[in-house]
PDB file of C-alpha atoms in Angstrom:
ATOM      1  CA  UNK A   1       0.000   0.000   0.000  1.00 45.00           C
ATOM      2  CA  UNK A   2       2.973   2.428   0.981  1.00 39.00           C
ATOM      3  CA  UNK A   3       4.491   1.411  -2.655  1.00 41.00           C
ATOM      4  CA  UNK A   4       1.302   2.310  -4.077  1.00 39.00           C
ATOM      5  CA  UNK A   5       0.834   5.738  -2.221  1.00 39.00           C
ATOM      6  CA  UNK A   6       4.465   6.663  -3.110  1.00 38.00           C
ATOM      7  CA  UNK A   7       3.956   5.431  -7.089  1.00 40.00           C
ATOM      8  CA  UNK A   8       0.780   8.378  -7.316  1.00 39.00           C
ATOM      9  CA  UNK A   9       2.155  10.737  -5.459  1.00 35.00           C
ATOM     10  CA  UNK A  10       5.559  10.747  -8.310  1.00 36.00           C
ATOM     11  CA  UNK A  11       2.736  10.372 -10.997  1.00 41.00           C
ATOM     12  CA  UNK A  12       0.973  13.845  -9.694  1.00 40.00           C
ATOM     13  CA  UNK A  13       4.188  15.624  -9.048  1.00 41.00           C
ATOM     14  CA  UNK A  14       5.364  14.537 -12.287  1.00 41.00           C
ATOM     15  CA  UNK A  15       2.279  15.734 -14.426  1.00 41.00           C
ATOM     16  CA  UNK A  16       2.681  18.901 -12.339  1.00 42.00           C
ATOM     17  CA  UNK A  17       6.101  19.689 -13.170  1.00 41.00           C
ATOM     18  CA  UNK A  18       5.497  18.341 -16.901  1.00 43.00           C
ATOM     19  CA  UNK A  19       2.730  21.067 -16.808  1.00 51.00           C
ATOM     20  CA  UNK A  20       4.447  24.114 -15.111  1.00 89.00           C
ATOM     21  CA  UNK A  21       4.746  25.912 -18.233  1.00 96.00           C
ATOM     22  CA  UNK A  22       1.824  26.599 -20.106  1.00 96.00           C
ATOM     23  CA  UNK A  23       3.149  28.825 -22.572  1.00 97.00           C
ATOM     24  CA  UNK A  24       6.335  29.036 -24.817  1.00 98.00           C
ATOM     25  CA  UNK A  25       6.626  32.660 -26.630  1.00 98.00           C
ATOM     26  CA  UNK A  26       8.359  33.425 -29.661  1.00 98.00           C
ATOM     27  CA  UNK A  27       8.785  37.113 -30.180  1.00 98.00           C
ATOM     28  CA  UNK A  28       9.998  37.256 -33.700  1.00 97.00           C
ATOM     29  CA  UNK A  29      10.821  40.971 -34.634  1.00 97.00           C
ATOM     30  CA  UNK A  30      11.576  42.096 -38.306  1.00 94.00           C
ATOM     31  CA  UNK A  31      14.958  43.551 -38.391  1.00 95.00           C
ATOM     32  CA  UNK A  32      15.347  44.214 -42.755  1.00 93.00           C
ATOM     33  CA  UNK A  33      16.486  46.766 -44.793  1.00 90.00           C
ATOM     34  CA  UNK A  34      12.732  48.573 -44.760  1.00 91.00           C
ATOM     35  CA  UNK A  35      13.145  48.879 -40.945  1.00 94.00           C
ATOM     36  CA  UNK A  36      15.061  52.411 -40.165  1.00 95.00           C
ATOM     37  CA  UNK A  37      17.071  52.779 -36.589  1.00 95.00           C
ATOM     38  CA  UNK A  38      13.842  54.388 -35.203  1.00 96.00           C
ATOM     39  CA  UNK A  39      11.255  52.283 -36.092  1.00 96.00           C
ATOM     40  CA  UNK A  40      13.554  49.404 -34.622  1.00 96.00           C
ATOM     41  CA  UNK A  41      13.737  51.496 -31.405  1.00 97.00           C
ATOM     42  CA  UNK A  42      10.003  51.939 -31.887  1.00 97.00           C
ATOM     43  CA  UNK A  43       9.599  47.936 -31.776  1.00 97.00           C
ATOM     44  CA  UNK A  44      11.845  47.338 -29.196  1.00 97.00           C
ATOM     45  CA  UNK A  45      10.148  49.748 -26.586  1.00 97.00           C
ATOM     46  CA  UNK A  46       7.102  48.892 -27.890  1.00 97.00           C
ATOM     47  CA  UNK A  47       7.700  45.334 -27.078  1.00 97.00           C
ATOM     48  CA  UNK A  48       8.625  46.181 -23.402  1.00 98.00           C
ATOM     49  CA  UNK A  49       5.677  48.329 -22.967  1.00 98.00           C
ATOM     50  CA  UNK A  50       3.417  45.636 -23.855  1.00 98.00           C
ATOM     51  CA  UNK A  51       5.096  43.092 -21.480  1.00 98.00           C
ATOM     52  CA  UNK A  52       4.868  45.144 -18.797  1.00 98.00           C
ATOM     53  CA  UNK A  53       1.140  45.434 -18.844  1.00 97.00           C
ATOM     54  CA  UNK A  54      -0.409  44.416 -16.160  1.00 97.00           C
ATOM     55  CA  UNK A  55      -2.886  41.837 -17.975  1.00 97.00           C
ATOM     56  CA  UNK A  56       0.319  40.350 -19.727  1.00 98.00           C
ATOM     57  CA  UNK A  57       2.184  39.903 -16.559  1.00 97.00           C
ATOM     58  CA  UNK A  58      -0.530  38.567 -14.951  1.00 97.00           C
ATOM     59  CA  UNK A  59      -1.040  35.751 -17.583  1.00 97.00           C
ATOM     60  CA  UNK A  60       2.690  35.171 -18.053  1.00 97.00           C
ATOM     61  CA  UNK A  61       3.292  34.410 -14.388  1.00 97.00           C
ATOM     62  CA  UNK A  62      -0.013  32.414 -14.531  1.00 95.00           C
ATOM     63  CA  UNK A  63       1.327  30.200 -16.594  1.00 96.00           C
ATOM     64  CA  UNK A  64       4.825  30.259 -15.764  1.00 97.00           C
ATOM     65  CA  UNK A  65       5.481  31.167 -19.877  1.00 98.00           C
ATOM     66  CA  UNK A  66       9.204  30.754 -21.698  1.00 98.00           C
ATOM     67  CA  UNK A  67       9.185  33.768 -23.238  1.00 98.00           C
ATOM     68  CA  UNK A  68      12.309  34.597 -26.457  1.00 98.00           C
ATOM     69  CA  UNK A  69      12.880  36.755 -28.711  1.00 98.00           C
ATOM     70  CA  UNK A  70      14.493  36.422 -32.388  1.00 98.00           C
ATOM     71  CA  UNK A  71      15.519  39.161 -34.725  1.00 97.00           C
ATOM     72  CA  UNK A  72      14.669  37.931 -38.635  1.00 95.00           C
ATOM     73  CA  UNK A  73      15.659  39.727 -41.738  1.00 93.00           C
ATOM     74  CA  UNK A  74      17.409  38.115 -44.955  1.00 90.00           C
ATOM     75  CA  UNK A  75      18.289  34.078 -45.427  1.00 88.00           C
ATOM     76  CA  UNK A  76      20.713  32.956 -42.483  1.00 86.00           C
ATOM     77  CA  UNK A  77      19.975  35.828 -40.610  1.00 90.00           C
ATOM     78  CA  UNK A  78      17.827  35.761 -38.157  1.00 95.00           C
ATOM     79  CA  UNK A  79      19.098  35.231 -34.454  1.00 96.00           C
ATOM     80  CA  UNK A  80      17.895  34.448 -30.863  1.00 97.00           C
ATOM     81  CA  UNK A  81      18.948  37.687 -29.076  1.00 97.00           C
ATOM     82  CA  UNK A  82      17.126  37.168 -25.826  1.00 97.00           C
ATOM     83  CA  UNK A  83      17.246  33.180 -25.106  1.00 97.00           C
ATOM     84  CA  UNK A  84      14.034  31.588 -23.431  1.00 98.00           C
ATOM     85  CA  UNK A  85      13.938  33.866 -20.119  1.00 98.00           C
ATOM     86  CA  UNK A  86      10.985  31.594 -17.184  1.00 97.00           C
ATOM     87  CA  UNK A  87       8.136  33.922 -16.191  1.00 98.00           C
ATOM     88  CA  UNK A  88       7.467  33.551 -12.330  1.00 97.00           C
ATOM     89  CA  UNK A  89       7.130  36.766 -10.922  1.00 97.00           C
ATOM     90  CA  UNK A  90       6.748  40.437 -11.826  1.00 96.00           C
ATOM     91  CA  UNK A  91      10.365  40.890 -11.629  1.00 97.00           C
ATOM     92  CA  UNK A  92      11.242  38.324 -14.086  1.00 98.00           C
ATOM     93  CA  UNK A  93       8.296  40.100 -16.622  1.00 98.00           C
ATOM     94  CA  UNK A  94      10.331  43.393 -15.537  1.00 97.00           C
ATOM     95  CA  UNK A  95      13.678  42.171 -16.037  1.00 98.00           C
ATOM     96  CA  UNK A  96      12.698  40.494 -19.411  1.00 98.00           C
ATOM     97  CA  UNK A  97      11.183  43.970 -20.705  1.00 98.00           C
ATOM     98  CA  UNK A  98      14.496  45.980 -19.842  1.00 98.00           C
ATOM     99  CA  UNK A  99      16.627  43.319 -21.815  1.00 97.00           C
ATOM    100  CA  UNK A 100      14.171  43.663 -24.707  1.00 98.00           C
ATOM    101  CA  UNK A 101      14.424  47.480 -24.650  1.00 97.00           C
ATOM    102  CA  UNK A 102      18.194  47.635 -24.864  1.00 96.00           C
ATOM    103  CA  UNK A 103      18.298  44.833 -27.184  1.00 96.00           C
ATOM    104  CA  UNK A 104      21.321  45.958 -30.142  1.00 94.00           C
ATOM    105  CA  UNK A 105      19.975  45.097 -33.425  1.00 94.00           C
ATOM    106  CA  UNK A 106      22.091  42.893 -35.085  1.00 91.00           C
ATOM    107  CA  UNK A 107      21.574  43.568 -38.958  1.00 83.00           C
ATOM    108  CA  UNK A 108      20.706  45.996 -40.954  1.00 82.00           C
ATOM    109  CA  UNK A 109      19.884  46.492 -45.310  1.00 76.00           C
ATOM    110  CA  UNK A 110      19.006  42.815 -45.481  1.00 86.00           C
ATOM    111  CA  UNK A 111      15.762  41.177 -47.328  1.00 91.00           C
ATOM    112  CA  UNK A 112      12.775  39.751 -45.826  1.00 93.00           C
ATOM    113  CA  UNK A 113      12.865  36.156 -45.266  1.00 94.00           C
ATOM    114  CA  UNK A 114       9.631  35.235 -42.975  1.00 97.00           C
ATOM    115  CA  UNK A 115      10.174  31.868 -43.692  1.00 96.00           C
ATOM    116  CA  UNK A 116      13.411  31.240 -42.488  1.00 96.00           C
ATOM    117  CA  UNK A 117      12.345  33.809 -39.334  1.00 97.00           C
ATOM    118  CA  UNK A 118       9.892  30.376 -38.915  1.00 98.00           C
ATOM    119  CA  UNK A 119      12.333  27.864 -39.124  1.00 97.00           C
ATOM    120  CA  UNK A 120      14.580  29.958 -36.573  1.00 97.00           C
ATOM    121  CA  UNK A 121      11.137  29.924 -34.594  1.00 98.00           C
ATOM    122  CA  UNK A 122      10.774  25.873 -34.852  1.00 97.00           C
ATOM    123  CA  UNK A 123      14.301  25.366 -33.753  1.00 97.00           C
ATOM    124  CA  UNK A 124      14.016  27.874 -30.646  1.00 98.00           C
ATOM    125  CA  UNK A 125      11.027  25.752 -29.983  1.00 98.00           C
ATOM    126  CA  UNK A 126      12.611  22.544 -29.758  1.00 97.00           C
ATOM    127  CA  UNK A 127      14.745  23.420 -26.701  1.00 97.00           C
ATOM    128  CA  UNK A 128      11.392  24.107 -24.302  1.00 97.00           C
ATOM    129  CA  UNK A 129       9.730  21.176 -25.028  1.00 96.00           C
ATOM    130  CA  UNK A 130       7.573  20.974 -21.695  1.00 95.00           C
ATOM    131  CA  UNK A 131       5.850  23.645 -22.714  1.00 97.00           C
ATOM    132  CA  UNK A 132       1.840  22.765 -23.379  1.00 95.00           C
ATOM    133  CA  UNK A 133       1.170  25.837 -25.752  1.00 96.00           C
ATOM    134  CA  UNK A 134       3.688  27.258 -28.323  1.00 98.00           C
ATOM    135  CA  UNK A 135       2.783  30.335 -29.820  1.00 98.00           C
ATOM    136  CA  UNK A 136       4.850  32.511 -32.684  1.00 98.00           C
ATOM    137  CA  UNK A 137       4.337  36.513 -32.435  1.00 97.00           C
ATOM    138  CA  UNK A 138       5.531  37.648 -35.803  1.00 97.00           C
ATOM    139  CA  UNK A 139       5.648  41.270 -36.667  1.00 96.00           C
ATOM    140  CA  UNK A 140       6.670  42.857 -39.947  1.00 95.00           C
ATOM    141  CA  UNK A 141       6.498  45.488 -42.028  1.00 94.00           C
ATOM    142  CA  UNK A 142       6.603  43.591 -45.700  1.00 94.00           C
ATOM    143  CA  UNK A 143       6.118  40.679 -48.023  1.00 94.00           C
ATOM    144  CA  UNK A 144       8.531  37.637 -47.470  1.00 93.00           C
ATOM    145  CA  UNK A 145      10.959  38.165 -50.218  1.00 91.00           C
ATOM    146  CA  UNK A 146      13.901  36.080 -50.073  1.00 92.00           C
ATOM    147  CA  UNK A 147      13.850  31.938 -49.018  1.00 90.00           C
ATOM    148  CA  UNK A 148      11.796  29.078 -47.997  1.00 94.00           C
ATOM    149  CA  UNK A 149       8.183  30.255 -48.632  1.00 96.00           C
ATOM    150  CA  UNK A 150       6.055  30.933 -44.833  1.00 97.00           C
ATOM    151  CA  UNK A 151       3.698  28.072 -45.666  1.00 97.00           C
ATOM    152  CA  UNK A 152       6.315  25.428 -46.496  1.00 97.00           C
ATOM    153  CA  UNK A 153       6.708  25.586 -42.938  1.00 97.00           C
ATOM    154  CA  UNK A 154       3.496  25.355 -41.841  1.00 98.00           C
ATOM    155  CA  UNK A 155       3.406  20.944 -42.013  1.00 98.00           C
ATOM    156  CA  UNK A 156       6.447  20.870 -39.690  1.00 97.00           C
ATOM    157  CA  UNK A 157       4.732  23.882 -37.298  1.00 98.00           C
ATOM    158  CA  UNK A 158       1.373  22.120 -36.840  1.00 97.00           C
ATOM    159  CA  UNK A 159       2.775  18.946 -36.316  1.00 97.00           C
ATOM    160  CA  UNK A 160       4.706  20.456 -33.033  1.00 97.00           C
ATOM    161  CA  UNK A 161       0.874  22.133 -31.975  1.00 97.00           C
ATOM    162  CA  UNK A 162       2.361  25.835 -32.874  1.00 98.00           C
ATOM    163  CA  UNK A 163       0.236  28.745 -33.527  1.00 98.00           C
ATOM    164  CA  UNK A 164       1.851  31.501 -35.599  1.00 98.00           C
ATOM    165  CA  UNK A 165       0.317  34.819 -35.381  1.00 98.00           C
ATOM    166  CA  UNK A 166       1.301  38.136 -36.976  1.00 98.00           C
ATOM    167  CA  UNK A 167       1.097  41.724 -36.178  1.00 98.00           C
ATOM    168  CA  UNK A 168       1.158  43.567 -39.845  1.00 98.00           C
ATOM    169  CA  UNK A 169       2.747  47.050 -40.047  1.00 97.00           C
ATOM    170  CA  UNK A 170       0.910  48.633 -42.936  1.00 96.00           C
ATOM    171  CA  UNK A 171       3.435  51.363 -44.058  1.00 93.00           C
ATOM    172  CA  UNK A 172       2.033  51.329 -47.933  1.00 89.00           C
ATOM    173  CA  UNK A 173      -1.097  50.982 -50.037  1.00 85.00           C
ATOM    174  CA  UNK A 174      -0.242  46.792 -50.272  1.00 85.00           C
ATOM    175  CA  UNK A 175      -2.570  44.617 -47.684  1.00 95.00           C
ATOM    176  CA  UNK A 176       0.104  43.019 -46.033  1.00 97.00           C
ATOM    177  CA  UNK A 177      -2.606  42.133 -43.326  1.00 98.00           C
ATOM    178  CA  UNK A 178      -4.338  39.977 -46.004  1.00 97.00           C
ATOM    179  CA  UNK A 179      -0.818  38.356 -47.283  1.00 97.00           C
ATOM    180  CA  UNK A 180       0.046  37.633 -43.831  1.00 98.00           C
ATOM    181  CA  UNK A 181      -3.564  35.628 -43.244  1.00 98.00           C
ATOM    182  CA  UNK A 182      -3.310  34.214 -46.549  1.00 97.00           C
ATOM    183  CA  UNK A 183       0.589  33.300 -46.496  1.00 97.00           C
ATOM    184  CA  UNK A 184       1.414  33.459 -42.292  1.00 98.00           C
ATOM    185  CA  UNK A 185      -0.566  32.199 -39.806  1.00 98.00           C
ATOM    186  CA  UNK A 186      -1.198  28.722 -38.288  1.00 98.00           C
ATOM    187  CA  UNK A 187      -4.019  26.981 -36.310  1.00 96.00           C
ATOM    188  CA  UNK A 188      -6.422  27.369 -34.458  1.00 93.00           C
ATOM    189  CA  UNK A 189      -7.818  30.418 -33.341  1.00 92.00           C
ATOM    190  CA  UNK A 190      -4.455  32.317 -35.429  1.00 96.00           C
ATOM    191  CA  UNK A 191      -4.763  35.597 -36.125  1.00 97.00           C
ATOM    192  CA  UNK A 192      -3.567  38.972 -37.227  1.00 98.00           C
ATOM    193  CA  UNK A 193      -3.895  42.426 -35.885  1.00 98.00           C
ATOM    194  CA  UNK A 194      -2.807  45.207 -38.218  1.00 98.00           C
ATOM    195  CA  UNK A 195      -0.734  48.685 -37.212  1.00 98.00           C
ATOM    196  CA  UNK A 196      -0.993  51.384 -39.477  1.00 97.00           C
ATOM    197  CA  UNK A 197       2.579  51.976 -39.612  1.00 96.00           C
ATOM    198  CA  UNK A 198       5.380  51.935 -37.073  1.00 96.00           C
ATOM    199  CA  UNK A 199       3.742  55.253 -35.022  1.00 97.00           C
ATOM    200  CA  UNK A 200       0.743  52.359 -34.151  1.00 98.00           C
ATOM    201  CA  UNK A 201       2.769  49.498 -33.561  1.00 97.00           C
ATOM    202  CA  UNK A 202       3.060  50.045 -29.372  1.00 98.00           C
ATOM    203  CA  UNK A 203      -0.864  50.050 -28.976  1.00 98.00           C
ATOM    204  CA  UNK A 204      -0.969  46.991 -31.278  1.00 98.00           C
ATOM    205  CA  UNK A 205       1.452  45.033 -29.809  1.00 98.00           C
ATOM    206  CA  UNK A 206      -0.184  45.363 -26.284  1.00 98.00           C
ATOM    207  CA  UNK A 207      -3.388  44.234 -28.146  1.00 97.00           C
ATOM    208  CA  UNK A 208      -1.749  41.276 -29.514  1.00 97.00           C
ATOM    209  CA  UNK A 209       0.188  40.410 -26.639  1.00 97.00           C
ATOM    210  CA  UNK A 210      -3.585  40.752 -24.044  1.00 97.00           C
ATOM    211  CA  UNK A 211      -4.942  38.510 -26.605  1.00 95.00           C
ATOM    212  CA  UNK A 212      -2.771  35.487 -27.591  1.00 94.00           C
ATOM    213  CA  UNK A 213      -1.248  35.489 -23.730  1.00 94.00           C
ATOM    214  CA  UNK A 214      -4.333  35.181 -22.563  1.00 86.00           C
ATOM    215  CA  UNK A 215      -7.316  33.701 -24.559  1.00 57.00           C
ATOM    216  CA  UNK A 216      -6.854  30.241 -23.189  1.00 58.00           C
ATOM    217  CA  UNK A 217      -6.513  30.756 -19.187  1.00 41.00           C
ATOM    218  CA  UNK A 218     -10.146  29.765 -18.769  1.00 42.00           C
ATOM    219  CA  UNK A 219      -9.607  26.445 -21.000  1.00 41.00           C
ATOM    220  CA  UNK A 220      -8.746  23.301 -18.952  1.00 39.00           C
ATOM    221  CA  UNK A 221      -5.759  21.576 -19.780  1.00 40.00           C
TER     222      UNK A 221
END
């Protein structure tokens, strides 16, 4: 009876620790040649802002997320320049944001190559396997351009459970909102929230950030 006690007790302590985080976060930010030094500051402060509201802390540390961030522009360049940083506390969220803000961009006058910003995405998610939920946030200002098409990666994506979602920065008269849900996204409940230009993208980003951090809290596992 002891041996039987002691074999559910590991079972329950194991599916708790299996399910400690909830959430794996890919912040993939668009670093190419139509992206000036200021709207790149724009993103990056942007991105801080929005993960230091309060509803976004509150679901990170909820579900103890693995939050990263990778900075995509032509082929073979796209990099992780924050590695996966564990939400458990407001000062964790805090420390993340001040990291993102002072994050040095690492190229500049390259193409746009969403599709290899995806594979860079797949292969960050490989190392936090316990996560239950992988999302992708991608943001961008243009049309991929340069290697592997976006939806050549979408077989390998959905067969790992990922949802990719974008945040379009409309800076011309192209829909770039409609490319990115025709050519982008990924499963269920994907989605894409549009910024008219890089002057929007803060408010956007918080928007995006509320809603794909926390739209399945309520859900049971």
């Amino acid at each position: 009876m002891k041996r039987l006690i002691s074999s559910l007790v590991m079972m329950v302590l194991g599916g708790q620790g299996a399910l400690a985080c909830q959430l794996a976060l890919v912040l993939a930010v668009d670093v190419s040649g139509s992206v000036d030094s200021r709207e790149y500051d724009i993103q990056m402060q942007g991105l801080a802002a929005a993960l230091r509201d309060g509803t976004v802390v509150d679901a990170l540390i909820e579900q103890e997320a693995q939050v990263t961030l990778i900075q995509w522009t032509g082929s073979s360049r796209q990099r992780q320049t924050v590695p996966w940083t564990q939400i458990r506390t407001d000062v964790d969220v805090t420390a993340l944001a001040e990291i993102i803000a002072t994050n040095r961009r690492v190229w500049r006058n390259y193409s746009t190559a969403i599709g290899e910003a995806l594979v860079a995405a797949e292969a960050a998610l490989v190392e936090v396997p316990e996560c239950t939920r992988k999302v992708v946030d991608v943001s961008g200002d243009g049309i991929s351009n340069e290697g592997v098409l976006p939806l050549t990666r979408h077989p390998a994506l959905s067969a790992m459970g990922v949802t990719v979602n974008a945040l379009a920065i409309e800076t011309d008269e192209g829909d770039l909102t409609g490319w990115f849900y025709e050519n982008l996204i990924l499963g269920d409940g994907a989605f894409v929230i549009t910024a008219d230009g890089f002057e929007d993208y803060p408010a956007q980003i918080r928007r995006k950030l509320q809603r794909e951090t926390t739209r399945q809290l309520s859900y049971l596992p």
